[in-house]
Amino acid sequence: MNTCRQIAARTVAPGKGVLAADESITTMSARLVTAGVESTAENRRTYRELLATTPDLAAGVSGIIFCDETLNQRFADGRPFPEAVLALGILPGIKVDTGARDCPGLPGEKITEGLDGLADRLAGYAGMGAAFAKWRAVFRIADDAPTAAGIRANAHALARYAAACQEAGIVPIVEPEVLMDGPHPLQRCAEVTARVHAAVIAELAAFSVDPAGMVLKPNMVIEGTEYPAQSPPEEVATATTDMLRALPDDLAGVAFLSGGQAPERATANLAAMQDHRTPWPLTFSFGRALVEPALFAWAGHPERVADGQAALAHRVTANADAVRRRLQPL
Ligand code: 13P
């Protein structure tokens, strides 16, 4: 088996998921300020070390995604983040896109950038010990969006990123995110997500990306945030797993983003997914749904590090338990 296949299988190992702690400096700064913490490089470093050193984190977390700043920082004991995290039994990953910007020619739509110089950056990250990478494309639902051109442009970039990762021996996490913002019903999210996945699958195949050496990080199929009623977990799980059936059978795994769902709801939806038999594991690669309670429990106070870690451990355990339902007979 090649390296990417081995790492991808480890990333979605039974009963484990990924912790997304790769907020850009701008996003992380805004979140720290909301929690009453000054956004300095040292506070961002301290927060990420708090997350990574949560006792027994490796029992439910296979990998942590970091941003470039964190990957270049060191634990308080002087070890570089990638080395220190690996020593904890956790794979270090790196967000390599440079963000979603307004797409010229497509008003209201975004294109994710970061392809220029990507091969060189990936070689550098591989040398630092990064095992996997992430690239996030975003699609907003509106009456006239996303357009076919917006979907095609982002799918193309995702595939070029994924091919470059596999050439560098780094597992690509491919993240096409259909945003929850808006008043649309669940069915509209299902339609748009299916269109996005069809384009992404076609582009990945065109660029000879090995499905067994990558992880897909999709949104769940869910109603918009302004839709008047919340769909129950069974409905979300059925719509999501139905939509996913178009994916190649040999894909290493599916690791969902949380997308702004309340932490408990994301976990309940993930648990309900496990009642559907799929050819690939269905796990989590949550950001906010894992780390938000931890950030507020810590709130920058050195004496509250253990509280922050306990809050993270609580969410990780709940999600690891959710995916372990799959191991039980139906
Ligand atoms: P959320 O789970 O907060 O959506 O974040 C996941 C992620 O990695 C976004 O790129």
Short mmCIF file of C-alpha atoms and ligand atoms in Angstrom, two decimals:
data_model
loop_
_atom_site.label_atom_id
_atom_site.label_comp_id
_atom_site.label_asym_id
_atom_site.label_seq_id
_atom_site.Cartn_x
_atom_site.Cartn_y
_atom_site.Cartn_z
CA MET A 1 0.00 0.00 0.00
CA ASN A 2 1.37 3.49 -0.76
CA THR A 3 1.96 6.11 1.93
CA CYS A 4 -1.12 8.18 1.17
CA ARG A 5 -3.39 5.15 1.43
CA GLN A 6 -1.87 4.17 4.77
CA ILE A 7 -2.12 7.67 6.21
CA ALA A 8 -5.65 8.15 4.89
CA ALA A 9 -6.75 4.89 6.50
CA ARG A 10 -5.18 6.01 9.78
CA THR A 11 -6.92 9.39 9.57
CA VAL A 12 -10.35 7.74 9.46
CA ALA A 13 -9.45 4.78 11.72
CA PRO A 14 -12.44 3.17 13.47
CA GLY A 15 -13.69 5.25 16.37
CA LYS A 16 -11.56 8.29 15.54
CA GLY A 17 -11.94 11.63 13.80
CA VAL A 18 -10.01 14.78 13.04
CA LEU A 19 -9.78 17.97 15.07
CA ALA A 20 -9.85 21.06 12.84
CA ALA A 21 -7.81 23.72 14.65
CA ASP A 22 -6.62 25.46 11.51
CA GLU A 23 -8.44 28.78 11.71
CA SER A 24 -6.52 31.48 9.84
CA ILE A 25 -4.90 34.17 11.97
CA THR A 26 -7.81 36.50 11.12
CA THR A 27 -10.54 34.00 12.04
CA MET A 28 -8.71 32.80 15.16
CA SER A 29 -8.17 36.39 16.26
CA ALA A 30 -11.89 37.13 15.98
CA ARG A 31 -12.76 34.00 17.98
CA LEU A 32 -10.22 34.77 20.70
CA VAL A 33 -11.55 38.30 21.04
CA THR A 34 -15.12 36.92 21.40
CA ALA A 35 -13.84 34.82 24.30
CA GLY A 36 -12.16 37.87 25.85
CA VAL A 37 -8.62 36.85 24.91
CA GLU A 38 -6.16 39.22 23.28
CA SER A 39 -5.10 37.82 19.91
CA THR A 40 -1.34 37.56 20.02
CA ALA A 41 0.82 34.91 18.35
CA GLU A 42 1.63 33.59 21.83
CA ASN A 43 -2.04 33.33 22.85
CA ARG A 44 -2.85 31.52 19.60
CA ARG A 45 0.07 29.17 20.27
CA THR A 46 -0.97 28.57 23.88
CA TYR A 47 -4.53 27.80 22.83
CA ARG A 48 -3.45 25.27 20.19
CA GLU A 49 -1.06 23.62 22.64
CA LEU A 50 -3.90 23.41 25.17
CA LEU A 51 -6.03 21.60 22.58
CA ALA A 52 -3.29 19.22 21.44
CA THR A 53 -2.18 18.27 24.95
CA THR A 54 -5.65 17.39 26.19
CA PRO A 55 -5.12 14.17 28.15
CA ASP A 56 -5.86 11.04 26.10
CA LEU A 57 -6.85 13.06 23.03
CA ALA A 58 -5.40 10.38 20.74
CA ALA A 59 -8.10 7.95 21.90
CA GLY A 60 -10.64 9.82 19.76
CA VAL A 61 -8.57 12.07 17.51
CA SER A 62 -6.41 10.69 14.70
CA GLY A 63 -5.14 14.01 13.44
CA ILE A 64 -5.17 17.76 14.06
CA ILE A 65 -5.27 20.32 11.25
CA PHE A 66 -3.21 23.43 11.91
CA CYS A 67 -2.62 26.62 9.96
CA ASP A 68 0.82 27.70 8.78
CA GLU A 69 1.44 29.87 11.83
CA THR A 70 0.91 27.00 14.28
CA LEU A 71 2.86 24.44 12.26
CA ASN A 72 5.84 26.78 12.56
CA GLN A 73 5.39 27.33 16.30
CA ARG A 74 6.75 25.26 19.17
CA PHE A 75 5.34 23.69 22.30
CA ALA A 76 6.35 25.46 25.51
CA ASP A 77 9.05 22.79 25.93
CA GLY A 78 10.67 23.89 22.66
CA ARG A 79 9.63 21.03 20.37
CA PRO A 80 8.09 22.04 17.01
CA PHE A 81 4.32 21.44 16.87
CA PRO A 82 4.48 18.67 14.24
CA GLU A 83 7.05 16.69 16.22
CA ALA A 84 5.29 17.18 19.56
CA VAL A 85 1.88 16.24 18.18
CA LEU A 86 3.24 13.15 16.45
CA ALA A 87 4.79 12.08 19.76
CA LEU A 88 1.28 12.20 21.24
CA GLY A 89 0.13 9.62 18.66
CA ILE A 90 -1.67 12.23 16.55
CA LEU A 91 -1.00 13.07 12.89
CA PRO A 92 -0.24 16.74 12.18
CA GLY A 93 -2.05 18.29 9.20
CA ILE A 94 -1.85 21.65 7.48
CA LYS A 95 -4.41 23.92 5.84
CA VAL A 96 -2.84 24.90 2.54
CA ASP A 97 -5.47 27.01 0.81
CA THR A 98 -5.00 30.75 1.23
CA GLY A 99 -8.66 31.53 1.67
CA ALA A 100 -11.86 32.04 -0.28
CA ARG A 101 -12.13 35.35 -2.13
CA ASP A 102 -14.80 36.97 -4.32
CA CYS A 103 -14.71 35.19 -7.66
CA PRO A 104 -14.23 37.62 -10.55
CA GLY A 105 -17.11 37.34 -13.00
CA LEU A 106 -19.35 35.51 -10.54
CA PRO A 107 -20.92 38.10 -8.22
CA GLY A 108 -21.72 36.67 -4.77
CA GLU A 109 -19.60 33.55 -5.26
CA LYS A 110 -16.19 32.66 -3.86
CA ILE A 111 -13.15 30.97 -5.30
CA THR A 112 -10.58 29.42 -2.99
CA GLU A 113 -7.02 30.44 -3.80
CA GLY A 114 -3.62 28.96 -3.07
CA LEU A 115 -2.55 26.91 -6.10
CA ASP A 116 0.40 29.14 -7.04
CA GLY A 117 3.58 27.71 -5.53
CA LEU A 118 1.60 24.90 -3.90
CA ALA A 119 3.98 22.08 -4.88
CA ASP A 120 6.90 23.89 -3.20
CA ARG A 121 4.87 24.65 -0.09
CA LEU A 122 3.73 21.01 0.13
CA ALA A 123 7.33 19.81 -0.11
CA GLY A 124 8.21 22.15 2.75
CA TYR A 125 5.29 20.96 4.88
CA ALA A 126 6.13 17.31 4.18
CA GLY A 127 9.67 18.03 5.38
CA MET A 128 8.24 19.48 8.58
CA GLY A 129 6.24 16.29 9.19
CA ALA A 130 2.78 17.19 7.90
CA ALA A 131 0.90 13.96 7.12
CA PHE A 132 -2.19 15.45 5.55
CA ALA A 133 -3.50 18.74 4.21
CA LYS A 134 -6.79 20.57 3.85
CA TRP A 135 -8.35 22.83 1.21
CA ARG A 136 -11.80 24.30 1.73
CA ALA A 137 -14.10 25.51 -1.05
CA VAL A 138 -17.33 27.28 -0.08
CA PHE A 139 -20.65 27.39 -1.88
CA ARG A 140 -23.42 29.73 -0.77
CA ILE A 141 -26.99 28.74 -1.57
CA ALA A 142 -29.18 31.45 -3.10
CA ASP A 143 -31.86 31.49 -5.80
CA ASP A 144 -29.18 31.97 -8.45
CA ALA A 145 -26.21 30.34 -6.70
CA PRO A 146 -24.06 28.42 -6.83
CA THR A 147 -23.68 28.65 -10.60
CA ALA A 148 -22.28 25.86 -12.74
CA ALA A 149 -19.19 28.03 -13.34
CA GLY A 150 -18.66 28.63 -9.61
CA ILE A 151 -18.93 24.92 -8.90
CA ARG A 152 -16.61 24.00 -11.77
CA ALA A 153 -13.93 26.53 -10.78
CA ASN A 154 -13.80 25.35 -7.17
CA ALA A 155 -13.97 21.65 -8.09
CA HIS A 156 -11.07 22.17 -10.48
CA ALA A 157 -8.96 23.87 -7.78
CA LEU A 158 -9.79 21.13 -5.26
CA ALA A 159 -8.66 18.47 -7.72
CA ARG A 160 -5.41 20.24 -8.60
CA TYR A 161 -4.71 20.64 -4.88
CA ALA A 162 -5.48 16.98 -4.20
CA ALA A 163 -3.26 15.76 -7.05
CA ALA A 164 -0.40 17.98 -5.83
CA CYS A 165 -0.79 16.62 -2.28
CA GLN A 166 -0.62 13.00 -3.38
CA GLU A 167 2.47 13.73 -5.47
CA ALA A 168 4.07 15.17 -2.32
CA GLY A 169 3.07 12.11 -0.27
CA ILE A 170 0.54 14.14 1.74
CA VAL A 171 -3.07 12.99 2.13
CA PRO A 172 -5.51 15.58 0.79
CA ILE A 173 -8.60 16.34 2.79
CA VAL A 174 -10.94 17.66 0.13
CA GLU A 175 -13.50 20.02 1.63
CA PRO A 176 -16.36 21.26 -0.55
CA GLU A 177 -18.59 23.09 1.93
CA VAL A 178 -22.13 24.03 1.01
CA LEU A 179 -22.85 26.70 3.60
CA MET A 180 -25.80 26.54 5.97
CA ASP A 181 -26.57 30.28 5.66
CA GLY A 182 -30.01 31.03 4.28
CA PRO A 183 -33.69 30.10 4.45
CA HIS A 184 -33.52 27.04 2.16
CA PRO A 185 -35.03 23.67 3.08
CA LEU A 186 -32.94 20.51 3.49
CA GLN A 187 -33.91 19.30 0.03
CA ARG A 188 -32.27 22.30 -1.61
CA CYS A 189 -29.05 21.59 0.32
CA ALA A 190 -29.25 17.99 -0.92
CA GLU A 191 -29.60 19.11 -4.55
CA VAL A 192 -26.76 21.62 -4.39
CA THR A 193 -24.44 19.28 -2.49
CA ALA A 194 -25.09 16.52 -5.03
CA ARG A 195 -24.20 18.91 -7.90
CA VAL A 196 -21.04 20.00 -6.11
CA HIS A 197 -19.98 16.42 -5.39
CA ALA A 198 -20.60 15.33 -8.98
CA ALA A 199 -18.27 18.09 -10.20
CA VAL A 200 -15.64 17.37 -7.54
CA ILE A 201 -15.66 13.62 -8.26
CA ALA A 202 -15.30 14.25 -12.00
CA GLU A 203 -12.40 16.68 -11.53
CA LEU A 204 -10.63 14.38 -9.04
CA ALA A 205 -10.86 11.56 -11.57
CA ALA A 206 -9.62 13.84 -14.38
CA PHE A 207 -6.52 14.64 -12.29
CA SER A 208 -5.96 10.95 -11.41
CA VAL A 209 -6.43 11.48 -7.68
CA ASP A 210 -6.46 8.13 -5.88
CA PRO A 211 -9.72 7.99 -3.87
CA ALA A 212 -8.15 5.51 -1.43
CA GLY A 213 -5.43 8.06 -0.63
CA MET A 214 -7.74 10.95 0.24
CA VAL A 215 -10.50 11.91 2.66
CA LEU A 216 -13.63 13.82 1.66
CA LYS A 217 -14.78 16.49 4.13
CA PRO A 218 -18.33 17.41 3.16
CA ASN A 219 -21.15 19.28 4.82
CA MET A 220 -24.05 17.31 6.17
CA VAL A 221 -27.29 17.69 4.22
CA ILE A 222 -29.23 20.02 6.45
CA GLU A 223 -31.71 22.89 6.29
CA GLY A 224 -30.53 26.52 6.16
CA THR A 225 -30.01 28.42 9.39
CA GLU A 226 -33.05 30.63 8.67
CA TYR A 227 -35.36 27.74 7.82
CA PRO A 228 -38.17 27.67 10.40
CA ALA A 229 -37.76 24.06 11.61
CA GLN A 230 -34.78 21.84 12.41
CA SER A 231 -34.70 18.44 10.73
CA PRO A 232 -34.27 15.54 13.15
CA PRO A 233 -31.03 13.51 13.06
CA GLU A 234 -32.62 10.57 11.21
CA GLU A 235 -33.73 12.86 8.39
CA VAL A 236 -30.31 14.55 8.15
CA ALA A 237 -28.60 11.15 8.20
CA THR A 238 -30.82 9.63 5.52
CA ALA A 239 -30.56 12.64 3.20
CA THR A 240 -26.80 12.84 3.72
CA THR A 241 -26.02 9.17 3.18
CA ASP A 242 -28.36 9.03 0.13
CA MET A 243 -26.52 11.96 -1.40
CA LEU A 244 -23.09 10.43 -0.63
CA ARG A 245 -23.84 7.22 -2.55
CA ALA A 246 -22.39 8.79 -5.72
CA LEU A 247 -18.90 8.74 -4.15
CA PRO A 248 -16.37 6.11 -5.29
CA ASP A 249 -16.50 2.94 -3.19
CA ASP A 250 -12.74 2.99 -2.66
CA LEU A 251 -12.67 6.44 -1.06
CA ALA A 252 -10.69 6.16 2.22
CA GLY A 253 -13.37 7.90 4.23
CA VAL A 254 -15.76 10.75 4.82
CA ALA A 255 -15.08 13.18 7.67
CA PHE A 256 -17.79 15.80 8.09
CA LEU A 257 -17.35 19.46 8.93
CA SER A 258 -19.73 20.86 11.53
CA GLY A 259 -20.54 24.04 9.60
CA GLY A 260 -21.88 26.07 12.49
CA GLN A 261 -24.26 23.46 13.94
CA ALA A 262 -24.55 23.42 17.73
CA PRO A 263 -22.02 20.90 19.06
CA GLU A 264 -24.68 18.52 20.40
CA ARG A 265 -26.65 18.58 17.16
CA ALA A 266 -23.57 17.82 15.05
CA THR A 267 -22.87 14.84 17.30
CA ALA A 268 -26.45 13.55 17.15
CA ASN A 269 -26.45 13.81 13.36
CA LEU A 270 -23.10 12.02 13.15
CA ALA A 271 -24.41 9.24 15.39
CA ALA A 272 -27.53 8.80 13.24
CA MET A 273 -25.34 8.45 10.11
CA GLN A 274 -23.83 5.28 11.55
CA ASP A 275 -27.14 3.46 11.16
CA HIS A 276 -26.63 3.61 7.39
CA ARG A 277 -24.25 1.10 5.86
CA THR A 278 -21.73 2.83 3.56
CA PRO A 279 -18.57 1.53 1.84
CA TRP A 280 -16.45 4.12 3.68
CA PRO A 281 -16.26 5.20 7.33
CA LEU A 282 -18.26 8.29 8.29
CA THR A 283 -16.49 10.33 10.93
CA PHE A 284 -15.89 13.90 12.07
CA SER A 285 -13.45 16.61 11.15
CA PHE A 286 -15.14 19.25 13.25
CA GLY A 287 -13.82 22.68 14.09
CA ARG A 288 -16.28 24.80 16.01
CA ALA A 289 -18.36 21.86 17.28
CA LEU A 290 -15.26 20.53 19.06
CA VAL A 291 -13.30 23.59 20.11
CA GLU A 292 -15.84 26.29 20.89
CA PRO A 293 -16.76 24.99 24.36
CA ALA A 294 -13.04 24.59 25.11
CA LEU A 295 -12.22 28.14 24.05
CA PHE A 296 -14.85 29.63 26.33
CA ALA A 297 -14.00 27.32 29.26
CA TRP A 298 -10.35 28.44 29.05
CA ALA A 299 -10.93 32.08 28.05
CA GLY A 300 -7.23 32.82 28.27
CA HIS A 301 -6.82 32.08 31.99
CA PRO A 302 -3.72 29.98 32.76
CA GLU A 303 -5.52 28.43 35.76
CA ARG A 304 -8.36 27.27 33.50
CA VAL A 305 -6.31 25.18 31.03
CA ALA A 306 -7.68 21.98 32.59
CA ASP A 307 -11.25 23.31 32.18
CA GLY A 308 -10.65 23.99 28.50
CA GLN A 309 -9.16 20.54 28.02
CA ALA A 310 -12.04 18.90 29.87
CA ALA A 311 -14.52 20.68 27.58
CA LEU A 312 -12.66 19.46 24.49
CA ALA A 313 -12.35 15.93 25.88
CA HIS A 314 -16.10 15.88 26.52
CA ARG A 315 -16.91 16.73 22.89
CA VAL A 316 -14.28 14.40 21.47
CA THR A 317 -15.58 11.51 23.55
CA ALA A 318 -19.16 12.20 22.50
CA ASN A 319 -18.19 12.20 18.82
CA ALA A 320 -15.90 9.18 19.10
CA ASP A 321 -18.75 7.33 20.82
CA ALA A 322 -21.05 8.43 17.99
CA VAL A 323 -18.80 6.94 15.30
CA ARG A 324 -18.25 3.79 17.35
CA ARG A 325 -21.95 3.01 16.91
CA ARG A 326 -20.87 1.79 13.49
CA LEU A 327 -18.90 -1.01 15.11
CA GLN A 328 -22.05 -2.39 16.69
CA PRO A 329 -24.36 -4.75 14.79
CA LEU A 330 -27.43 -3.01 13.35
P1 13P B 1 -16.37 23.63 11.26
O1 13P B 1 -16.54 22.23 11.81
O2 13P B 1 -16.36 24.68 12.31
O3 13P B 1 -17.29 23.90 10.11
O4 13P B 1 -14.89 23.72 10.69
C1 13P B 1 -14.38 22.69 9.97
C2 13P B 1 -13.36 23.21 9.07
O5 13P B 1 -12.28 22.68 9.02
C3 13P B 1 -13.67 24.36 8.21
O6 13P B 1 -12.74 24.47 7.18
#
